[in-house]
GROMACS .gro file of C-alpha atoms in nm:
model
  395
    1MET     CA    1  -1.425  -1.412   2.031
    2LYS     CA    2  -1.088  -1.523   2.166
    3SER     CA    3  -0.827  -1.720   1.973
    4VAL     CA    4  -0.469  -1.847   1.990
    5GLU     CA    5  -0.245  -1.895   1.685
    6LEU     CA    6   0.032  -2.154   1.686
    7PHE     CA    7   0.300  -2.198   1.416
    8ALA     CA    8   0.205  -1.856   1.279
    9GLY     CA    9   0.476  -1.814   1.013
   10ALA     CA   10   0.446  -1.477   0.840
   11GLY     CA   11   0.084  -1.444   0.956
   12GLY     CA   12  -0.140  -1.553   0.666
   13LEU     CA   13  -0.367  -1.775   0.873
   14ALA     CA   14  -0.359  -1.529   1.163
   15ILE     CA   15  -0.470  -1.238   0.944
   16GLY     CA   16  -0.757  -1.444   0.805
   17VAL     CA   17  -0.869  -1.552   1.152
   18SER     CA   18  -0.849  -1.192   1.275
   19ARG     CA   19  -1.054  -1.069   0.981
   20ALA     CA   20  -1.315  -1.331   1.068
   21GLY     CA   21  -1.366  -1.154   1.401
   22PHE     CA   22  -1.141  -1.344   1.640
   23GLN     CA   23  -0.902  -1.166   1.877
   24HIS     CA   24  -0.568  -1.337   1.927
   25GLN     CA   25  -0.459  -1.386   2.287
   26ALA     CA   26  -0.121  -1.516   2.166
   27VAL     CA   27   0.058  -1.561   1.834
   28VAL     CA   28   0.338  -1.818   1.861
   29GLU     CA   29   0.620  -1.864   1.607
   30ARG     CA   30   0.978  -1.985   1.648
   31ASP     CA   31   1.132  -1.871   1.316
   32ARG     CA   32   1.316  -1.545   1.374
   33HIS     CA   33   1.266  -1.422   1.017
   34ALA     CA   34   0.890  -1.476   1.030
   35CYS     CA   35   0.882  -1.302   1.369
   36ALA     CA   36   1.077  -1.012   1.218
   37THR     CA   37   0.806  -0.981   0.953
   38ILE     CA   38   0.530  -0.971   1.214
   39ARG     CA   39   0.724  -0.723   1.430
   40GLU     CA   40   0.786  -0.492   1.137
   41ASN     CA   41   0.415  -0.480   1.065
   42LYS     CA   42   0.338  -0.428   1.434
   43LYS     CA   43   0.581  -0.137   1.436
   44ARG     CA   44   0.412   0.013   1.130
   45GLY     CA   45   0.072  -0.018   1.299
   46ILE     CA   46  -0.061  -0.253   1.031
   47ARG     CA   47  -0.390  -0.413   1.127
   48PRO     CA   48  -0.445  -0.673   1.254
   49ALA     CA   49  -0.079  -0.751   1.332
   50LYS     CA   50  -0.037  -0.443   1.551
   51ASP     CA   51  -0.263  -0.600   1.816
   52TRP     CA   52  -0.106  -0.946   1.821
   53PRO     CA   53   0.077  -1.057   2.140
   54LEU     CA   54   0.375  -1.223   1.968
   55PHE     CA   55   0.576  -1.498   2.137
   56GLU     CA   56   0.900  -1.581   1.958
   57GLY     CA   57   1.002  -1.929   2.057
   58ASP     CA   58   0.934  -2.297   2.029
   59VAL     CA   59   0.571  -2.389   2.093
   60ARG     CA   60   0.702  -2.659   2.326
   61ASP     CA   61   0.824  -2.381   2.557
   62PHE     CA   62   0.509  -2.169   2.548
   63ASP     CA   63   0.333  -2.108   2.882
   64TYR     CA   64  -0.038  -2.161   2.820
   65SER     CA   65  -0.128  -2.038   3.169
   66ASN     CA   66  -0.122  -1.682   3.032
   67VAL     CA   67  -0.410  -1.762   2.795
   68THR     CA   68  -0.777  -1.716   2.877
   69ASN     CA   69  -0.962  -2.015   3.022
   70HIS     CA   70  -1.249  -1.963   2.778
   71LEU     CA   71  -1.090  -1.995   2.436
   72ASP     CA   72  -1.313  -1.998   2.131
   73LEU     CA   73  -1.065  -2.099   1.862
   74LEU     CA   74  -0.720  -2.257   1.853
   75ALA     CA   75  -0.567  -2.227   1.506
   76GLY     CA   76  -0.237  -2.303   1.342
   77GLY     CA   77  -0.038  -2.475   1.073
   78PRO     CA   78   0.204  -2.731   1.218
   79PRO     CA   79   0.523  -2.730   1.008
   80CYS     CA   80   0.439  -2.896   0.677
   81GLN     CA   81   0.785  -3.004   0.560
   82PRO     CA   82   0.750  -3.359   0.700
   83PHE     CA   83   0.448  -3.417   0.473
   84SER     CA   84   0.516  -3.182   0.180
   85LEU     CA   85   0.540  -3.325  -0.172
   86GLY     CA   86   0.847  -3.106  -0.213
   87GLY     CA   87   1.007  -3.218   0.113
   88LYS     CA   88   1.189  -3.530   0.226
   89HIS     CA   89   0.863  -3.719   0.305
   90ARG     CA   90   0.980  -3.836   0.647
   91GLY     CA   91   0.642  -3.768   0.811
   92TYR     CA   92   0.622  -3.874   1.175
   93GLN     CA   93   0.996  -3.955   1.172
   94ASP     CA   94   1.081  -3.591   1.100
   95ASP     CA   95   1.174  -3.387   1.408
   96ARG     CA   96   0.982  -3.095   1.254
   97ASN     CA   97   0.656  -3.289   1.293
   98LEU     CA   98   0.482  -3.082   1.559
   99PHE     CA   99   0.133  -3.228   1.539
  100PRO     CA  100   0.190  -3.376   1.889
  101GLU     CA  101   0.228  -3.018   2.014
  102ALA     CA  102  -0.097  -2.919   1.846
  103VAL     CA  103  -0.267  -3.205   2.032
  104ARG     CA  104  -0.108  -3.097   2.360
  105ALA     CA  105  -0.235  -2.741   2.308
  106VAL     CA  106  -0.589  -2.873   2.255
  107GLN     CA  107  -0.563  -3.077   2.574
  108ILE     CA  108  -0.445  -2.780   2.781
  109LEU     CA  109  -0.658  -2.501   2.633
  110LYS     CA  110  -0.978  -2.700   2.565
  111PRO     CA  111  -1.092  -2.455   2.296
  112ARG     CA  112  -1.449  -2.464   2.174
  113VAL     CA  113  -1.310  -2.521   1.825
  114PHE     CA  114  -0.970  -2.593   1.674
  115MET     CA  115  -0.865  -2.540   1.314
  116PHE     CA  116  -0.537  -2.678   1.183
  117GLU     CA  117  -0.416  -2.676   0.825
  118ASN     CA  118  -0.142  -2.853   0.635
  119VAL     CA  119  -0.024  -2.950   0.287
  120LYS     CA  120  -0.217  -3.194   0.072
  121GLY     CA  121   0.073  -3.439   0.107
  122LEU     CA  122  -0.066  -3.521   0.449
  123LEU     CA  123  -0.335  -3.724   0.269
  124ARG     CA  124  -0.090  -3.934   0.069
  125HIS     CA  125  -0.146  -4.308   0.090
  126SER     CA  126   0.195  -4.357   0.251
  127PHE     CA  127   0.086  -4.140   0.546
  128ALA     CA  128  -0.271  -4.277   0.575
  129LYS     CA  129  -0.209  -4.464   0.899
  130TYR     CA  130  -0.036  -4.168   1.063
  131PHE     CA  131  -0.310  -3.932   0.946
  132GLU     CA  132  -0.565  -4.156   1.117
  133TYR     CA  133  -0.347  -4.128   1.427
  134ILE     CA  134  -0.352  -3.747   1.406
  135ILE     CA  135  -0.732  -3.741   1.378
  136LEU     CA  136  -0.786  -3.977   1.671
  137GLN     CA  137  -0.540  -3.784   1.892
  138LEU     CA  138  -0.730  -3.464   1.818
  139THR     CA  139  -1.060  -3.641   1.884
  140TYR     CA  140  -0.942  -3.766   2.226
  141PRO     CA  141  -0.665  -3.523   2.330
  142GLU     CA  142  -0.664  -3.639   2.693
  143LEU     CA  143  -0.559  -3.991   2.596
  144ARG     CA  144  -0.192  -3.905   2.583
  145ARG     CA  145   0.079  -4.142   2.470
  146ALA     CA  146   0.296  -4.285   2.747
  147GLU     CA  147   0.671  -4.246   2.711
  148SER     CA  148   0.706  -4.623   2.688
  149GLN     CA  149   0.464  -4.645   2.392
  150ASP     CA  150   0.543  -4.609   2.027
  151TRP     CA  151   0.285  -4.427   1.818
  152THR     CA  152   0.144  -4.744   1.658
  153THR     CA  153   0.066  -4.891   2.001
  154HIS     CA  154  -0.099  -4.566   2.101
  155LEU     CA  155  -0.299  -4.569   1.776
  156SER     CA  156  -0.436  -4.913   1.864
  157LEU     CA  157  -0.548  -4.789   2.205
  158LEU     CA  158  -0.715  -4.486   2.049
  159GLU     CA  159  -0.895  -4.709   1.799
  160GLN     CA  160  -1.021  -4.931   2.079
  161HIS     CA  161  -1.144  -4.627   2.274
  162HIS     CA  162  -1.310  -4.484   1.965
  163THR     CA  163  -1.490  -4.802   1.862
  164HIS     CA  164  -1.605  -4.864   2.221
  165GLY     CA  165  -1.798  -4.537   2.196
  166ARG     CA  166  -1.680  -4.394   2.524
  167GLY     CA  167  -1.808  -4.039   2.557
  168ARG     CA  168  -1.654  -3.933   2.885
  169GLY     CA  169  -1.384  -3.669   2.915
  170LEU     CA  170  -1.268  -3.405   2.669
  171HIS     CA  171  -1.330  -3.506   2.311
  172TYR     CA  172  -1.403  -3.339   1.978
  173ARG     CA  173  -1.610  -3.399   1.669
  174VAL     CA  174  -1.345  -3.379   1.398
  175VAL     CA  175  -1.379  -3.335   1.022
  176PHE     CA  176  -1.122  -3.266   0.753
  177ARG     CA  177  -1.124  -3.164   0.390
  178MET     CA  178  -0.877  -3.065   0.122
  179LEU     CA  179  -0.969  -2.720  -0.008
  180ASN     CA  180  -0.848  -2.559  -0.329
  181ALA     CA  181  -0.788  -2.192  -0.255
  182ALA     CA  182  -0.887  -2.097  -0.612
  183ASN     CA  183  -1.243  -2.212  -0.535
  184PHE     CA  184  -1.265  -1.945  -0.264
  185GLY     CA  185  -1.141  -1.641  -0.454
  186VAL     CA  186  -0.765  -1.681  -0.419
  187PRO     CA  187  -0.577  -1.623  -0.749
  188GLN     CA  188  -0.375  -1.941  -0.699
  189LYS     CA  189  -0.442  -2.314  -0.736
  190ARG     CA  190  -0.328  -2.406  -0.387
  191GLU     CA  191  -0.463  -2.714  -0.208
  192ARG     CA  192  -0.449  -2.728   0.170
  193VAL     CA  193  -0.589  -2.980   0.416
  194PHE     CA  194  -0.800  -2.826   0.693
  195ILE     CA  195  -0.879  -3.020   1.010
  196VAL     CA  196  -1.158  -2.872   1.223
  197GLY     CA  197  -1.288  -3.000   1.555
  198PHE     CA  198  -1.586  -2.880   1.761
  199ARG     CA  199  -1.585  -2.970   2.129
  200SER     CA  200  -1.843  -3.245   2.172
  201ASP     CA  201  -2.020  -3.093   2.472
  202LEU     CA  202  -2.132  -2.804   2.248
  203GLY     CA  203  -2.360  -3.043   2.061
  204MET     CA  204  -2.306  -2.851   1.738
  205ASP     CA  205  -2.306  -2.958   1.376
  206TRP     CA  206  -2.087  -2.783   1.119
  207SER     CA  207  -1.961  -2.834   0.766
  208PHE     CA  208  -1.699  -2.666   0.553
  209PRO     CA  209  -1.813  -2.361   0.352
  210GLU     CA  210  -1.912  -2.424  -0.008
  211PRO     CA  211  -1.689  -2.290  -0.289
  212THR     CA  212  -1.772  -1.942  -0.413
  213HIS     CA  213  -1.564  -1.942  -0.734
  214SER     CA  214  -1.526  -2.188  -1.022
  215ARG     CA  215  -1.309  -2.266  -1.322
  216GLU     CA  216  -1.623  -2.314  -1.532
  217ARG     CA  217  -1.736  -1.958  -1.467
  218LEU     CA  218  -1.394  -1.829  -1.572
  219LEU     CA  219  -1.413  -2.029  -1.895
  220ILE     CA  220  -1.753  -1.874  -1.969
  221GLN     CA  221  -1.625  -1.520  -1.915
  222GLN     CA  222  -1.312  -1.579  -2.121
  223TRP     CA  223  -1.436  -1.788  -2.415
  224VAL     CA  224  -1.814  -1.732  -2.438
  225THR     CA  225  -1.907  -1.382  -2.323
  226GLY     CA  226  -1.559  -1.227  -2.349
  227GLU     CA  227  -1.628  -1.009  -2.045
  228TYR     CA  228  -1.299  -1.113  -1.883
  229TRP     CA  229  -1.101  -0.955  -2.168
  230ASP     CA  230  -1.334  -0.655  -2.181
  231PHE     CA  231  -1.282  -0.590  -1.811
  232HIS     CA  232  -0.904  -0.596  -1.854
  233LYS     CA  233  -0.925  -0.382  -2.171
  234VAL     CA  234  -0.751  -0.643  -2.386
  235ALA     CA  235  -0.810  -0.554  -2.751
  236LYS     CA  236  -0.968  -0.828  -2.960
  237ARG     CA  237  -0.660  -0.851  -3.181
  238ASN     CA  238  -0.449  -0.925  -2.872
  239ARG     CA  239  -0.676  -1.189  -2.722
  240PRO     CA  240  -0.556  -1.549  -2.738
  241ALA     CA  241  -0.742  -1.808  -2.938
  242LEU     CA  242  -0.946  -2.071  -2.757
  243PRO     CA  243  -0.705  -2.358  -2.683
  244SER     CA  244  -0.804  -2.674  -2.868
  245ALA     CA  245  -0.794  -2.871  -2.542
  246LEU     CA  246  -1.080  -2.654  -2.407
  247LYS     CA  247  -1.309  -2.651  -2.710
  248GLU     CA  248  -1.520  -2.951  -2.609
  249GLN     CA  249  -1.561  -2.833  -2.250
  250VAL     CA  250  -1.656  -2.479  -2.351
  251SER     CA  251  -1.904  -2.621  -2.601
  252ARG     CA  252  -2.070  -2.825  -2.326
  253LEU     CA  253  -2.089  -2.517  -2.105
  254THR     CA  254  -2.270  -2.317  -2.373
  255GLU     CA  255  -2.525  -2.593  -2.425
  256GLY     CA  256  -2.636  -2.595  -2.060
  257LEU     CA  257  -2.704  -2.335  -1.796
  258PHE     CA  258  -2.416  -2.104  -1.718
  259PRO     CA  259  -2.256  -2.204  -1.388
  260LEU     CA  260  -2.343  -1.986  -1.093
  261GLY     CA  261  -2.099  -1.812  -0.863
  262LYS     CA  262  -1.791  -1.612  -0.944
  263PRO     CA  263  -1.504  -1.697  -1.180
  264TRP     CA  264  -1.166  -1.814  -1.058
  265ARG     CA  265  -0.941  -1.514  -1.007
  266THR     CA  266  -0.636  -1.510  -1.233
  267VAL     CA  267  -0.282  -1.377  -1.206
  268ARG     CA  268  -0.392  -1.085  -1.427
  269ASP     CA  269  -0.680  -1.012  -1.188
  270ALA     CA  270  -0.436  -1.006  -0.896
  271ILE     CA  271  -0.144  -0.802  -1.030
  272SER     CA  272  -0.256  -0.599  -1.333
  273ASP     CA  273  -0.283  -0.274  -1.136
  274LEU     CA  274   0.075  -0.299  -1.008
  275PRO     CA  275   0.345  -0.115  -1.202
  276ASP     CA  276   0.547  -0.325  -1.445
  277PRO     CA  277   0.849  -0.446  -1.242
  278LEU     CA  278   1.058  -0.438  -1.561
  279GLN     CA  279   1.041  -0.060  -1.532
  280GLU     CA  280   1.297   0.103  -1.303
  281HIS     CA  281   1.041   0.314  -1.115
  282ALA     CA  282   0.826   0.014  -1.014
  283LYS     CA  283   1.002  -0.066  -0.684
  284ALA     CA  284   0.957   0.296  -0.574
  285GLU     CA  285   0.582   0.287  -0.641
  286ALA     CA  286   0.495  -0.040  -0.464
  287ILE     CA  287   0.634  -0.202  -0.149
  288ASN     CA  288   0.840  -0.520  -0.203
  289HIS     CA  289   0.807  -0.486  -0.580
  290ARG     CA  290   1.168  -0.535  -0.695
  291LEU     CA  291   1.237  -0.765  -0.988
  292ILE     CA  292   1.495  -1.039  -0.933
  293PRO     CA  293   1.660  -1.164  -1.254
  294GLY     CA  294   1.763  -1.517  -1.342
  295ALA     CA  295   1.432  -1.701  -1.388
  296ARG     CA  296   1.461  -2.009  -1.610
  297VAL     CA  297   1.229  -2.284  -1.727
  298TYR     CA  298   1.300  -2.637  -1.606
  299PRO     CA  299   1.123  -2.959  -1.706
  300GLY     CA  300   0.794  -2.959  -1.518
  301HIS     CA  301   0.847  -2.603  -1.393
  302THR     CA  302   0.726  -2.365  -1.658
  303GLY     CA  303   0.573  -2.080  -1.462
  304SER     CA  304   0.217  -1.955  -1.427
  305SER     CA  305  -0.007  -1.826  -1.703
  306LEU     CA  306  -0.126  -1.468  -1.675
  307ASP     CA  307  -0.488  -1.566  -1.741
  308GLN     CA  308  -0.522  -1.858  -1.501
  309PRO     CA  309  -0.485  -1.876  -1.122
  310ALA     CA  310  -0.116  -1.912  -1.039
  311LYS     CA  311   0.036  -2.250  -0.976
  312THR     CA  312   0.108  -2.320  -0.611
  313LEU     CA  313   0.376  -2.088  -0.476
  314LYS     CA  314   0.651  -2.294  -0.318
  315ALA     CA  315   0.902  -2.222  -0.048
  316GLY     CA  316   1.200  -2.452  -0.102
  317ASP     CA  317   1.459  -2.520   0.166
  318HIS     CA  318   1.653  -2.201   0.097
  319GLY     CA  319   1.414  -1.963  -0.073
  320VAL     CA  320   1.277  -1.998  -0.426
  321PRO     CA  321   1.320  -2.345  -0.581
  322GLY     CA  322   1.450  -2.348  -0.938
  323GLY     CA  323   1.189  -2.289  -1.204
  324GLU     CA  324   0.908  -2.209  -0.959
  325ASN     CA  325   0.717  -1.894  -0.866
  326MET     CA  326   0.743  -1.747  -1.213
  327LEU     CA  327   0.514  -1.562  -1.451
  328ALA     CA  328   0.509  -1.714  -1.802
  329TYR     CA  329   0.429  -1.473  -2.086
  330ALA     CA  330   0.257  -1.571  -2.411
  331ASP     CA  331   0.590  -1.544  -2.596
  332ARG     CA  332   0.730  -1.815  -2.361
  333THR     CA  333   0.960  -1.580  -2.174
  334VAL     CA  334   0.947  -1.599  -1.795
  335ARG     CA  335   1.034  -1.387  -1.496
  336TYR     CA  336   1.010  -1.434  -1.122
  337PHE     CA  337   0.712  -1.294  -0.939
  338THR     CA  338   0.812  -1.006  -0.715
  339VAL     CA  339   0.751  -1.034  -0.344
  340ARG     CA  340   0.453  -0.799  -0.371
  341GLU     CA  341   0.302  -0.999  -0.656
  342SER     CA  342   0.348  -1.318  -0.455
  343ALA     CA  343   0.182  -1.151  -0.156
  344ARG     CA  344  -0.110  -1.059  -0.385
  345LEU     CA  345  -0.134  -1.423  -0.497
  346GLN     CA  346  -0.152  -1.521  -0.129
  347THR     CA  347  -0.407  -1.240  -0.069
  348PHE     CA  348  -0.198  -1.055   0.191
  349PRO     CA  349  -0.298  -0.687   0.225
  350ASP     CA  350  -0.079  -0.445   0.028
  351ARG     CA  351   0.029  -0.259   0.341
  352TYR     CA  352   0.169  -0.579   0.491
  353VAL     CA  353   0.546  -0.569   0.436
  354PHE     CA  354   0.815  -0.836   0.416
  355PRO     CA  355   1.142  -0.686   0.540
  356GLY     CA  356   1.385  -0.973   0.476
  357SER     CA  357   1.588  -1.079   0.175
  358TRP     CA  358   1.407  -1.182  -0.143
  359GLY     CA  359   1.473  -1.552  -0.089
  360GLU     CA  360   1.362  -1.539   0.275
  361ASN     CA  361   1.049  -1.341   0.191
  362MET     CA  362   0.957  -1.589  -0.080
  363ARG     CA  363   1.014  -1.878   0.161
  364GLN     CA  364   0.768  -1.723   0.406
  365LEU     CA  365   0.513  -1.661   0.132
  366GLY     CA  366   0.557  -2.011  -0.007
  367ASN     CA  367   0.479  -2.154   0.337
  368ALA     CA  368   0.184  -1.924   0.407
  369VAL     CA  369  -0.187  -1.996   0.414
  370PRO     CA  370  -0.381  -1.769   0.174
  371VAL     CA  371  -0.544  -1.502   0.387
  372THR     CA  372  -0.877  -1.517   0.205
  373LEU     CA  373  -0.906  -1.896   0.241
  374ALA     CA  374  -0.829  -1.877   0.613
  375GLU     CA  375  -1.084  -1.597   0.657
  376LYS     CA  376  -1.365  -1.787   0.486
  377VAL     CA  377  -1.318  -2.103   0.690
  378ALA     CA  378  -1.280  -1.906   1.014
  379LYS     CA  379  -1.590  -1.696   0.937
  380SER     CA  380  -1.792  -2.011   0.889
  381ILE     CA  381  -1.675  -2.134   1.229
  382ARG     CA  382  -1.755  -1.804   1.397
  383ARG     CA  383  -2.104  -1.787   1.247
  384ARG     CA  384  -2.177  -2.135   1.381
  385LEU     CA  385  -2.049  -2.046   1.728
  386GLU     CA  386  -2.257  -1.728   1.730
  387SER     CA  387  -2.570  -1.906   1.614
  388ASN     CA  388  -2.531  -2.156   1.897
  389SER     CA  389  -2.491  -1.876   2.153
  390MET     CA  390  -2.802  -1.698   2.027
  391SER     CA  391  -3.009  -2.016   2.034
  392LYS     CA  392  -2.946  -2.080   2.402
  393PRO     CA  393  -3.229  -1.967   2.632
  394SER     CA  394  -3.142  -1.695   2.880
  395LEU     CA  395  -3.118  -1.795   3.244
   0.00000   0.00000   0.00000
């Protein structure tokens, strides 16, 4: 199945989509550092990046005529800074808001499905009206805004068209949901908004995949059966005591049926087989595994526990923001995650390298979509497309 990736960044979403069985006809990214990361992995022959046709440049300058006329999936993450909780919150007024370009790509390429993702800040109350505008533009991509119109006027016209129930022309059945990556096997509590649209002429229903992992299952394995500590060979004398804040919840879990599914993956699950970066030989044994000193605790920024999914990795304007992206030990000391550990928390493959400076690499990782989360959503889309193809009678 054929796909196009816009706003690719370092390639997290693109790797997940590729793993789901889609073949990229183009991968578009304007940031030269992110492109350098993709090119380095292409040069090393790292799958799936080695097969990506990379276009370095602004999506507004991309020539879509070179893309297949029968596109199955258009995917991408329009720059999130305009809507990020850590950004300047300028939304549609921010010149980095490229959702209009995502809509234009849908209009030109007419993919069977599109999948866009963004930060959870997109769903903030202050952006509710503009989010409605995004959804309606994606639903009716051919109803373009005239140069003389402001976006609120265009929104009114889209609302009128939508409530009239007009079904002519290109339009999509659009759904959205905020997904927590930890619920899908990513060792990080990272919430992202996914917007998915199926072209209406396909006549297909679809829903987001159900979570496969849960916090409750992790609590059972840590505080009831103890199998989490057994697996990691943590001696009983070194195991932490059940936090008082969890006693009531764990008690309720033991009284009922154990929750099904898999446990949340923790930082320990993700990085325990890597060499200790405090040891000098560590950076020689693992790619991008050099320890950067200087981590400090700030109010509200206390690092991630070893035995929980990591807190959301953040990018910052110029690399790692103060007090973020740290591992917090039981003795209350902290250190920064290495680039390789951060890549593990974002579920990038170990062979995938980040050739830039530490701050630049961490910025790319902080902006990335977890590979595993992207793969699971994209696989669900592909299965639905395939089931529709198989159900059609042969001519």
